[in-house]
Amino acid sequence: MNYYLRKTIIFAVTLFCVAAINFLLFTVIPGNAALSRLGTEATPEKIEQLSKSYGLDKSIPERFVSWLGGAVTGDFGMSSVYPTRTVSELIGKRLPVTAGLAFISLLLIIIISIPIGLVGSKKPGGIIDRITDISALAFMSIPSFILGIVITVVFGVVLRWFVPGSYTAPSESFFGYVGCLIFPALSIAIPKTAMTVRFLKASVRRELSEDYVRTARAKGNTRDEVLSHHVLKNSLLPVITFIGLIVAEVMAGSIITEKVFDLDGIGMLLISSISKRDMNVVQAVVMYIAATVVTVNFIVDMIYRKVDPRT
Amino acid sequence: MEKTAIKYNKLNIKLIIAIVLLAVVSTPVVLNLFWQPYDPNFMNYEEILEAPSAAHIFGTDNYGRDIYARIADGALLTFGIAFITVSIGAVIGTIIGAVTGYFGGRVDELFMRINDCLASFPSVLLALVVVSVLDLGTLNVCIALGIVFIPSFARVMRAEFLAGRERDHVLNARLMGASVPRILFFHIFPGTLPVFIPTVMLGFNNAILAEAGLGFLGLGVQPPDPSLGRMLSESKTYLISAPWYAFFSCLFMVIAIFAVTMLAENIGVQGINYRSVRKRISRVIVENLRKIVPDPGKILEVRDLRVGYIEKEGIEEVIKGISFSLDKGEILGIVGESGSGKSLSSYSIMGLIPDKACMTGGGVYLSGKPLNMSSSKANCRIRGGRIAMIFQEPQTCLNPVLTVGQQITEIIDLHDPDNSLRRAEREKKKKERVIRAMEDAGLKDCEMLLTKYPHELSGGMRQRVMIAMALVSRAEVIIADEPTTALDAKVADAVLEVFADINRRFGTSIILISHDLKVIEKVCDRVLIMQDGLITEELTVGRSDGFSTPSSEYGKALLEAAFSERRYNEGEVQGNLLCELKDVSVSYPRQAGTIFKRGKLREVVHNVDLRVFEGETLGIAGDSGCGKSTLVKAIAGLLKHVTGEITLNTQTPAMVFQDPHASLCPTMTVRQILEETIKLSGALKRTDRPGIDVKEEMIRKILEDTDLSEELLSRRVSQLSGGQKQRISIASALLLNRKLIILDEPVSAIDVTLREQLLELLCKLKTKHGLTYILISHDEALLDRFCTRVVRMSEGRIIN
């Protein structure tokens, strides 16, 4: 239990540091959308008034505390571009798109990569081994937005299996929701799947050179039995951690994919907010994504601990 | 060495493909520096979106610009950005990694926490934010991406430096007094290159991808300058009307990334397809096997067995045709130096030849039936069923994620699954069998052990679990490969006793492989001496009168070395106190701490008092893991967590390590190693003659002292034999001109026949230079012969 307690404390500390880094990053940025929107009408009084309404007159630690306090309750203040909307509102509306995209991609990565990786490892130096190696390498080399474009053209324009840019909310139709996200998710998943396949194969290869594999063969297991009874569990352990690391990349991938497929998720919100310098929103989106990554890795750590008897 | 005449492809085709592709991609970029067919930014509104033609080989874009010219120019920019980015990441990341990894402690913990936090921001996201902070522009893109790449480099390099600082040659450099930057970048960094170079290349790829991603989002390089990322995002609009625009820019980038990844993975990798070579050779062997007629009376028979490693130059035979047989109920010993092929021959009998080796001739027969001729299930089941094997390393040869019970029960499931009974009854019966086997192997509390994992057991217990696995299937033959080498002397004796007991009770035939004739003498009836892949001699072992008289020179030398009575420690020593330890305890960090809390320590040496007098040879005896190496490293000042008082009435001692290969810097020549030592010893400052002569003279003298020839000076460490390397280590220790020299198992890794010479040399040097030695060894007989005083250590304490 001690371990879990310690991990939880580290988790909290990491989250706090992430928040601090995030806050500092945006505090040092010169310029504020609200202030610059005043343009030529900027009089010292107006600037001061506006600064006060955004809390810019307080010291940095004070602002951090109040920002953090808000962040914990999900209140990131108001958007400086749309003064009538709260940041949480803007994000909340778009969250299902990005969350769905990331979740489906991750699921695709896991279901596709593990069987391929294992089948590819069965005969080192064999034909399947080489084919999976080369094709994984090729798919890794293609940027996900190119895959996205190709998928749009092939499945959207030519085959008409989905309508690019359309989105169905999960409350309307769950299958419609999954259906409109599965192709974008595929464009995120394919390069990461290729990476996971290669990682898994490397992991199996490493395990195969371990001494216990020789013991297992000496006991009378056939090569296939050694793989399924002995190597499988050992080689999947590091994959758990690897998938945790991939989560960050999947989140990043969704930013770009949303733009390719014209999906109005928090990635799109981030891009448009950056160009409009709506820093409250940018800060909140970055915090959301980073916090998700930290949380997922925390969960992955816990799972690892449960599965590996050595820890 | 003999080579078998079989041809196979040795070139790494992947490497060649990678280089060709890289050449294809870089040609236009290099050419672009000298000659451009069109100005990449020249717009021609009469030639908008033209298909590829002779005038525009890749066609034109939406402004009528030549796509080839733009790709060549854009690629230069993209590669340039990637290069600068990776340089920033690699240089800063390596420095951070080097410092944190080498020094460790709180700074390290702090850095790693920050690193963890930064890793929580996806790289594109971080780059986006940094770009938005810094405003757009090419240079800012570089800086943004560079910063993003620092954490991953820092993490990789930290791990490398952390491992590097514990290597023997690095410890040696520290003892010589080399400065920290010199140690970091001269001694440790070259060793990290096999990891560093691929990391840089993969970083380069990620940078290209990241630039493309930023360009696609409109946040990268700004128009009108082309970059691959920008072009790809512009081409998206014209995907249907002008597919060549997207196709060529995409193709160019994909090929570049593909080629670099392939290069990164295949640098220094052999291109041999071991699987196909093995298949082809085994066909030849099967043909030849028909001629052999085995003797069905022998339980195990090996006939003209040949095994070779598949190397770049051809197949290098390391077992060059050995024949022997094993009678029922016999214990046969095989003895030989490391590298004589004794382990490999045992693997060949079991059909467990490593993937990079193959049988090149001969056969193995069990009661007259050939073994290992196919990988069919029935053939696999002979292993573990009729022949069982016990390995050298009990630490690693059990599966770490299965319980002891699961691993022993597996044998029953594989070899006689009794399906006639009901499930519950079957399980009960299996458990009884497992427990009986464990008891026969000398284990206690078996019921409780069943649910334990291997890491919860001691080395001796694990080795007994291995024996239990051999017993549970009632194997007719047990092959034990150095079963006691990794165990404490006391436990080793008990394990040997188990073998003798099994042999008596069940009539099991046993092959016992060892480098130690004393182990063989205790249990074997007959012993084969292996040398250089051949059986050179067979001796009988009598229970009372020991080995029969060998006829070969090698056999004599081996026996003489193992039972040598020669003493090196005549005469009394009366010297001053050189070094005194009072109540010294040494700990290692057990787990990483956090910023707030120090990591937990595990004490491995407890409250040791010790005195070393001038002119003596102090022996420290003890089993592996008893803390003797740790203690001397503490005396040498190489460890951090040391409490108590260590008084040295002389300079820091010099050290000679067990593995001469690891203790010499692999990237230097012998001359460089000796010169560095002379420089660091400060001997040059003490003379007023011109440096170069003195240096040459010192080198010549030291080579003479250590019986080495001057030809060796230009060689690298990998080109020396084990004995030569150890002499260089000793030479280097002598050059430092220290009074006290610590010898950490100096002859354990050396061939038995060379040991006496080396001991003689050490003895001679001691008298000549008036040295004091501290000698560590697990071999008490050796200590008795060589030392003037011996102390014993056990579990971190000195016991007499």
Short mmCIF file of N, CA, C and O in Angstrom, two decimals, chain A residues 150-252:
data_model
loop_
_atom_site.label_atom_id
_atom_site.label_comp_id
_atom_site.label_asym_id
_atom_site.label_seq_id
_atom_site.Cartn_x
_atom_site.Cartn_y
_atom_site.Cartn_z
N VAL A 150 -5.04 11.06 -47.35
CA VAL A 150 -5.28 9.89 -48.20
C VAL A 150 -6.59 9.21 -47.79
O VAL A 150 -7.41 8.87 -48.64
N ILE A 151 -6.80 9.07 -46.46
CA ILE A 151 -8.03 8.43 -46.00
C ILE A 151 -9.25 9.24 -46.42
O ILE A 151 -10.25 8.69 -46.87
N THR A 152 -9.16 10.56 -46.31
CA THR A 152 -10.27 11.42 -46.73
C THR A 152 -10.61 11.16 -48.18
O THR A 152 -11.77 11.01 -48.56
N VAL A 153 -9.56 11.14 -49.03
CA VAL A 153 -9.80 10.98 -50.46
C VAL A 153 -10.37 9.59 -50.75
O VAL A 153 -11.40 9.45 -51.42
N VAL A 154 -9.73 8.57 -50.19
CA VAL A 154 -10.13 7.20 -50.54
C VAL A 154 -11.51 6.85 -49.96
O VAL A 154 -12.42 6.49 -50.68
N PHE A 155 -11.65 7.01 -48.62
CA PHE A 155 -12.89 6.56 -47.99
C PHE A 155 -13.98 7.62 -48.01
O PHE A 155 -15.16 7.30 -47.99
N GLY A 156 -13.59 8.88 -48.05
CA GLY A 156 -14.58 9.95 -48.00
C GLY A 156 -15.05 10.34 -49.40
O GLY A 156 -16.25 10.38 -49.69
N VAL A 157 -14.10 10.62 -50.31
CA VAL A 157 -14.47 11.16 -51.62
C VAL A 157 -14.77 10.05 -52.62
O VAL A 157 -15.80 10.08 -53.30
N VAL A 158 -13.89 9.06 -52.68
CA VAL A 158 -14.08 8.03 -53.70
C VAL A 158 -15.11 6.98 -53.27
O VAL A 158 -16.11 6.75 -53.95
N LEU A 159 -14.89 6.38 -52.10
CA LEU A 159 -15.79 5.30 -51.66
C LEU A 159 -17.04 5.82 -50.96
O LEU A 159 -18.02 5.10 -50.83
N ARG A 160 -16.99 7.06 -50.47
CA ARG A 160 -18.12 7.69 -49.77
C ARG A 160 -18.59 6.87 -48.57
O ARG A 160 -19.79 6.66 -48.36
N TRP A 161 -17.65 6.31 -47.79
CA TRP A 161 -18.03 5.60 -46.59
C TRP A 161 -18.31 6.54 -45.43
O TRP A 161 -18.91 6.15 -44.45
N PHE A 162 -17.79 7.74 -45.50
CA PHE A 162 -18.13 8.73 -44.48
C PHE A 162 -18.05 10.11 -45.11
O PHE A 162 -17.48 10.27 -46.19
N VAL A 163 -18.66 11.08 -44.44
CA VAL A 163 -18.66 12.43 -44.98
C VAL A 163 -17.60 13.25 -44.24
O VAL A 163 -17.74 13.48 -43.04
N PRO A 164 -16.54 13.62 -44.91
CA PRO A 164 -15.49 14.37 -44.23
C PRO A 164 -16.04 15.65 -43.61
O PRO A 164 -16.81 16.38 -44.27
N GLY A 165 -15.65 15.91 -42.37
CA GLY A 165 -16.05 17.16 -41.73
C GLY A 165 -17.37 17.06 -41.00
O GLY A 165 -17.74 17.96 -40.25
N SER A 166 -18.10 15.95 -41.15
CA SER A 166 -19.37 15.85 -40.43
C SER A 166 -19.10 15.28 -39.04
O SER A 166 -18.12 14.59 -38.83
N TYR A 167 -20.00 15.62 -38.11
CA TYR A 167 -19.83 15.12 -36.76
C TYR A 167 -21.18 14.87 -36.14
O TYR A 167 -22.09 15.71 -36.23
N THR A 168 -21.35 13.71 -35.55
CA THR A 168 -22.59 13.38 -34.85
C THR A 168 -22.28 13.27 -33.36
O THR A 168 -21.35 12.56 -32.99
N ALA A 169 -23.06 13.99 -32.56
CA ALA A 169 -22.79 13.95 -31.12
C ALA A 169 -23.20 12.59 -30.57
O ALA A 169 -24.13 11.96 -31.08
N PRO A 170 -22.50 12.11 -29.54
CA PRO A 170 -22.83 10.78 -28.99
C PRO A 170 -24.24 10.73 -28.44
O PRO A 170 -24.85 9.67 -28.39
N SER A 171 -24.79 11.88 -28.02
CA SER A 171 -26.14 11.88 -27.47
C SER A 171 -27.16 11.59 -28.56
O SER A 171 -28.21 11.02 -28.30
N GLU A 172 -26.84 11.99 -29.80
CA GLU A 172 -27.78 11.73 -30.90
C GLU A 172 -27.74 10.25 -31.30
O GLU A 172 -28.76 9.57 -31.26
N SER A 173 -26.55 9.79 -31.69
CA SER A 173 -26.44 8.40 -32.09
C SER A 173 -25.04 7.93 -31.79
O SER A 173 -24.07 8.51 -32.29
N PHE A 174 -24.95 6.91 -30.96
CA PHE A 174 -23.63 6.46 -30.54
C PHE A 174 -22.84 5.90 -31.71
O PHE A 174 -21.66 6.17 -31.89
N PHE A 175 -23.53 5.13 -32.56
CA PHE A 175 -22.82 4.52 -33.68
C PHE A 175 -22.42 5.57 -34.71
O PHE A 175 -21.37 5.47 -35.35
N GLY A 176 -23.29 6.57 -34.85
CA GLY A 176 -22.95 7.68 -35.74
C GLY A 176 -21.69 8.38 -35.24
O GLY A 176 -20.79 8.74 -36.02
N TYR A 177 -21.59 8.52 -33.90
CA TYR A 177 -20.45 9.18 -33.26
C TYR A 177 -19.17 8.40 -33.53
O TYR A 177 -18.18 8.93 -34.02
N VAL A 178 -19.26 7.09 -33.30
CA VAL A 178 -18.08 6.25 -33.55
C VAL A 178 -17.76 6.25 -35.04
O VAL A 178 -16.60 6.38 -35.45
N GLY A 179 -18.79 6.15 -35.85
CA GLY A 179 -18.60 6.08 -37.31
C GLY A 179 -17.90 7.28 -37.88
O GLY A 179 -17.04 7.16 -38.75
N CYS A 180 -18.22 8.48 -37.35
CA CYS A 180 -17.59 9.66 -37.93
C CYS A 180 -16.19 9.88 -37.38
O CYS A 180 -15.42 10.65 -37.92
N LEU A 181 -15.86 9.18 -36.26
CA LEU A 181 -14.52 9.37 -35.68
C LEU A 181 -13.55 8.27 -36.06
O LEU A 181 -12.34 8.43 -35.93
N ILE A 182 -14.07 7.14 -36.56
CA ILE A 182 -13.18 6.00 -36.74
C ILE A 182 -12.14 6.24 -37.83
O ILE A 182 -10.98 5.84 -37.69
N PHE A 183 -12.53 6.96 -38.89
CA PHE A 183 -11.54 7.20 -39.95
C PHE A 183 -10.46 8.19 -39.52
O PHE A 183 -9.27 7.93 -39.73
N PRO A 184 -10.86 9.29 -38.90
CA PRO A 184 -9.80 10.16 -38.36
C PRO A 184 -8.91 9.43 -37.36
O PRO A 184 -7.69 9.57 -37.38
N ALA A 185 -9.55 8.59 -36.52
CA ALA A 185 -8.77 7.86 -35.51
C ALA A 185 -7.77 6.93 -36.18
O ALA A 185 -6.64 6.77 -35.72
N LEU A 186 -8.18 6.36 -37.31
CA LEU A 186 -7.30 5.46 -38.04
C LEU A 186 -6.03 6.20 -38.49
O LEU A 186 -4.93 5.65 -38.42
N SER A 187 -6.19 7.44 -38.91
CA SER A 187 -5.01 8.18 -39.39
C SER A 187 -4.05 8.48 -38.24
O SER A 187 -2.84 8.55 -38.44
N ILE A 188 -4.58 8.62 -37.02
CA ILE A 188 -3.68 8.79 -35.87
C ILE A 188 -3.05 7.44 -35.52
O ILE A 188 -1.87 7.34 -35.21
N ALA A 189 -3.89 6.39 -35.60
CA ALA A 189 -3.47 5.09 -35.07
C ALA A 189 -2.41 4.41 -35.93
O ALA A 189 -1.52 3.77 -35.38
N ILE A 190 -2.50 4.57 -37.24
CA ILE A 190 -1.61 3.78 -38.10
C ILE A 190 -0.12 3.99 -37.80
O ILE A 190 0.59 3.01 -37.55
N PRO A 191 0.40 5.21 -37.79
CA PRO A 191 1.85 5.34 -37.49
C PRO A 191 2.21 4.84 -36.10
O PRO A 191 3.26 4.22 -35.91
N LYS A 192 1.32 5.09 -35.12
CA LYS A 192 1.62 4.64 -33.75
C LYS A 192 1.53 3.13 -33.66
O LYS A 192 2.26 2.50 -32.88
N THR A 193 0.61 2.53 -34.41
CA THR A 193 0.53 1.07 -34.45
C THR A 193 1.85 0.51 -34.96
O THR A 193 2.39 -0.45 -34.40
N ALA A 194 2.35 1.12 -36.03
CA ALA A 194 3.62 0.66 -36.59
C ALA A 194 4.71 0.73 -35.54
O ALA A 194 5.52 -0.19 -35.37
N MET A 195 4.73 1.84 -34.78
CA MET A 195 5.75 1.99 -33.73
C MET A 195 5.59 0.91 -32.67
O MET A 195 6.57 0.32 -32.20
N THR A 196 4.33 0.65 -32.28
CA THR A 196 4.09 -0.34 -31.23
C THR A 196 4.48 -1.74 -31.70
O THR A 196 5.06 -2.53 -30.94
N VAL A 197 4.17 -2.04 -32.97
CA VAL A 197 4.55 -3.34 -33.52
C VAL A 197 6.06 -3.52 -33.41
O VAL A 197 6.56 -4.54 -32.94
N ARG A 198 6.79 -2.48 -33.80
CA ARG A 198 8.25 -2.59 -33.77
C ARG A 198 8.75 -2.71 -32.33
O ARG A 198 9.67 -3.45 -32.04
N PHE A 199 8.12 -1.96 -31.43
CA PHE A 199 8.54 -2.03 -30.04
C PHE A 199 8.30 -3.42 -29.47
O PHE A 199 9.16 -4.00 -28.80
N LEU A 200 7.11 -3.96 -29.77
CA LEU A 200 6.76 -5.29 -29.26
C LEU A 200 7.72 -6.34 -29.83
O LEU A 200 8.19 -7.22 -29.10
N LYS A 201 8.03 -6.21 -31.11
CA LYS A 201 8.93 -7.20 -31.72
C LYS A 201 10.32 -7.11 -31.08
O LYS A 201 10.95 -8.13 -30.82
N ALA A 202 10.76 -5.90 -30.84
CA ALA A 202 12.07 -5.73 -30.20
C ALA A 202 12.04 -6.34 -28.80
O ALA A 202 12.99 -6.97 -28.36
N SER A 203 10.90 -6.14 -28.13
CA SER A 203 10.76 -6.67 -26.78
C SER A 203 10.80 -8.20 -26.79
O SER A 203 11.48 -8.83 -25.97
N VAL A 204 10.10 -8.81 -27.74
CA VAL A 204 10.13 -10.27 -27.85
C VAL A 204 11.54 -10.74 -28.16
O VAL A 204 12.05 -11.69 -27.57
N ARG A 205 12.20 -10.04 -29.08
CA ARG A 205 13.55 -10.43 -29.46
C ARG A 205 14.48 -10.39 -28.24
O ARG A 205 15.31 -11.26 -28.03
N ARG A 206 14.32 -9.32 -27.44
CA ARG A 206 15.16 -9.19 -26.26
C ARG A 206 14.90 -10.34 -25.29
O ARG A 206 15.80 -10.96 -24.75
N GLU A 207 13.60 -10.64 -25.10
CA GLU A 207 13.25 -11.71 -24.16
C GLU A 207 13.78 -13.06 -24.66
O GLU A 207 14.21 -13.88 -23.87
N LEU A 208 13.73 -13.25 -25.99
CA LEU A 208 14.15 -14.55 -26.53
C LEU A 208 15.62 -14.83 -26.24
O LEU A 208 16.05 -15.97 -26.24
N SER A 209 16.40 -13.78 -26.00
CA SER A 209 17.81 -14.02 -25.72
C SER A 209 18.08 -14.18 -24.22
O SER A 209 19.20 -14.33 -23.80
N GLU A 210 16.99 -14.16 -23.42
CA GLU A 210 17.17 -14.32 -21.97
C GLU A 210 17.43 -15.79 -21.62
O GLU A 210 17.02 -16.70 -22.34
N ASP A 211 18.06 -15.99 -20.47
CA ASP A 211 18.40 -17.35 -20.06
C ASP A 211 17.18 -18.22 -19.81
O ASP A 211 17.20 -19.41 -20.06
N TYR A 212 16.10 -17.61 -19.30
CA TYR A 212 14.97 -18.45 -18.93
C TYR A 212 14.32 -19.08 -20.16
O TYR A 212 13.68 -20.13 -20.07
N VAL A 213 14.53 -18.47 -21.33
CA VAL A 213 13.99 -19.03 -22.57
C VAL A 213 14.72 -20.34 -22.89
O VAL A 213 14.12 -21.33 -23.27
N ARG A 214 16.04 -20.33 -22.64
CA ARG A 214 16.82 -21.54 -22.85
C ARG A 214 16.33 -22.64 -21.90
O ARG A 214 16.16 -23.79 -22.29
N THR A 215 16.06 -22.24 -20.64
CA THR A 215 15.53 -23.20 -19.69
C THR A 215 14.21 -23.77 -20.19
O THR A 215 13.98 -24.97 -20.14
N ALA A 216 13.34 -22.88 -20.68
CA ALA A 216 12.03 -23.32 -21.14
C ALA A 216 12.18 -24.31 -22.29
O ALA A 216 11.45 -25.30 -22.36
N ARG A 217 13.13 -24.07 -23.18
CA ARG A 217 13.36 -25.00 -24.28
C ARG A 217 13.92 -26.32 -23.73
O ARG A 217 13.53 -27.38 -24.19
N ALA A 218 14.80 -26.21 -22.75
CA ALA A 218 15.39 -27.42 -22.18
C ALA A 218 14.33 -28.28 -21.48
O ALA A 218 14.50 -29.47 -21.33
N LYS A 219 13.23 -27.63 -21.06
CA LYS A 219 12.17 -28.39 -20.40
C LYS A 219 11.37 -29.20 -21.40
O LYS A 219 10.59 -30.05 -21.00
N GLY A 220 11.51 -28.91 -22.68
CA GLY A 220 10.79 -29.68 -23.68
C GLY A 220 9.69 -28.92 -24.39
O GLY A 220 8.92 -29.50 -25.13
N ASN A 221 9.61 -27.61 -24.18
CA ASN A 221 8.64 -26.80 -24.92
C ASN A 221 9.07 -26.68 -26.38
O ASN A 221 10.26 -26.56 -26.67
N THR A 222 8.12 -26.67 -27.29
CA THR A 222 8.44 -26.35 -28.68
C THR A 222 8.62 -24.83 -28.76
O THR A 222 8.27 -24.11 -27.83
N ARG A 223 9.14 -24.35 -29.90
CA ARG A 223 9.37 -22.91 -30.03
C ARG A 223 8.09 -22.11 -29.82
O ARG A 223 8.10 -21.06 -29.17
N ASP A 224 6.98 -22.63 -30.38
CA ASP A 224 5.71 -21.91 -30.24
C ASP A 224 5.24 -21.89 -28.79
O ASP A 224 4.72 -20.89 -28.30
N GLU A 225 5.46 -23.01 -28.10
CA GLU A 225 5.04 -23.07 -26.70
C GLU A 225 5.87 -22.13 -25.83
O GLU A 225 5.36 -21.51 -24.91
N VAL A 226 7.16 -22.03 -26.17
CA VAL A 226 8.00 -21.09 -25.43
C VAL A 226 7.44 -19.68 -25.58
O VAL A 226 7.32 -18.94 -24.61
N LEU A 227 7.07 -19.35 -26.81
CA LEU A 227 6.53 -18.00 -27.05
C LEU A 227 5.25 -17.77 -26.25
O LEU A 227 5.13 -16.77 -25.56
N SER A 228 4.31 -18.71 -26.32
CA SER A 228 3.00 -18.43 -25.71
C SER A 228 3.03 -18.62 -24.20
O SER A 228 2.35 -17.89 -23.49
N HIS A 229 3.81 -19.57 -23.68
CA HIS A 229 3.79 -19.81 -22.23
C HIS A 229 4.77 -18.93 -21.46
O HIS A 229 4.56 -18.63 -20.32
N HIS A 230 5.90 -18.62 -22.09
CA HIS A 230 6.96 -17.96 -21.31
C HIS A 230 7.25 -16.52 -21.76
O HIS A 230 7.36 -15.62 -20.95
N VAL A 231 7.39 -16.35 -23.07
CA VAL A 231 7.85 -15.05 -23.56
C VAL A 231 6.73 -14.01 -23.58
O VAL A 231 6.95 -12.85 -23.28
N LEU A 232 5.51 -14.48 -23.90
CA LEU A 232 4.40 -13.55 -24.11
C LEU A 232 4.24 -12.56 -22.95
O LEU A 232 4.28 -11.35 -23.14
N LYS A 233 4.10 -13.10 -21.74
CA LYS A 233 3.83 -12.22 -20.61
C LYS A 233 5.02 -11.28 -20.35
O LYS A 233 4.83 -10.08 -20.15
N ASN A 234 6.22 -11.85 -20.42
CA ASN A 234 7.40 -11.01 -20.17
C ASN A 234 7.55 -9.90 -21.19
O ASN A 234 7.96 -8.79 -20.85
N SER A 235 7.22 -10.20 -22.45
CA SER A 235 7.47 -9.17 -23.47
C SER A 235 6.34 -8.16 -23.53
O SER A 235 6.53 -7.05 -24.03
N LEU A 236 5.16 -8.52 -23.01
CA LEU A 236 4.07 -7.54 -23.01
C LEU A 236 4.23 -6.51 -21.90
O LEU A 236 3.71 -5.41 -22.00
N LEU A 237 4.97 -6.87 -20.84
CA LEU A 237 5.12 -5.94 -19.72
C LEU A 237 5.65 -4.57 -20.15
O LEU A 237 5.04 -3.55 -19.84
N PRO A 238 6.78 -4.52 -20.88
CA PRO A 238 7.25 -3.20 -21.29
C PRO A 238 6.30 -2.49 -22.24
O PRO A 238 6.29 -1.25 -22.31
N VAL A 239 5.48 -3.27 -22.98
CA VAL A 239 4.54 -2.65 -23.91
C VAL A 239 3.52 -1.81 -23.15
O VAL A 239 3.06 -0.77 -23.64
N ILE A 240 3.16 -2.25 -21.93
CA ILE A 240 2.22 -1.47 -21.12
C ILE A 240 2.77 -0.06 -20.93
O ILE A 240 2.07 0.94 -21.16
N THR A 241 4.02 0.03 -20.53
CA THR A 241 4.63 1.34 -20.33
C THR A 241 4.70 2.11 -21.63
O THR A 241 4.46 3.32 -21.67
N PHE A 242 5.03 1.41 -22.70
CA PHE A 242 5.17 2.06 -23.99
C PHE A 242 3.85 2.70 -24.41
O PHE A 242 3.81 3.83 -24.89
N ILE A 243 2.75 1.98 -24.19
CA ILE A 243 1.45 2.53 -24.58
C ILE A 243 1.13 3.76 -23.76
O ILE A 243 0.57 4.74 -24.25
N GLY A 244 1.55 3.75 -22.51
CA GLY A 244 1.40 4.95 -21.69
C GLY A 244 2.10 6.14 -22.32
O GLY A 244 1.58 7.26 -22.33
N LEU A 245 3.30 5.89 -22.86
CA LEU A 245 4.05 6.98 -23.47
C LEU A 245 3.40 7.44 -24.77
O LEU A 245 3.46 8.61 -25.14
N ILE A 246 2.76 6.50 -25.46
CA ILE A 246 2.13 6.81 -26.75
C ILE A 246 0.96 7.77 -26.57
O ILE A 246 0.65 8.55 -27.46
N VAL A 247 0.32 7.70 -25.37
CA VAL A 247 -0.85 8.54 -25.15
C VAL A 247 -0.55 10.00 -25.47
O VAL A 247 -1.34 10.69 -26.13
N ALA A 248 0.63 10.46 -25.05
CA ALA A 248 1.00 11.84 -25.32
C ALA A 248 1.00 12.10 -26.83
O ALA A 248 0.50 13.12 -27.31
N GLU A 249 1.55 11.14 -27.57
CA GLU A 249 1.63 11.31 -29.02
C GLU A 249 0.25 11.28 -29.66
O GLU A 249 -0.01 11.99 -30.64
N VAL A 250 -0.62 10.43 -29.12
CA VAL A 250 -1.97 10.34 -29.66
C VAL A 250 -2.69 11.68 -29.46
O VAL A 250 -3.37 12.18 -30.35
N MET A 251 -2.51 12.26 -28.28
CA MET A 251 -3.15 13.56 -28.01
C MET A 251 -2.63 14.60 -29.00
O MET A 251 -3.39 15.41 -29.54
N ALA A 252 -1.32 14.57 -29.23
CA ALA A 252 -0.75 15.53 -30.17
C ALA A 252 -1.28 15.27 -31.57
O ALA A 252 -1.59 16.20 -32.31
#
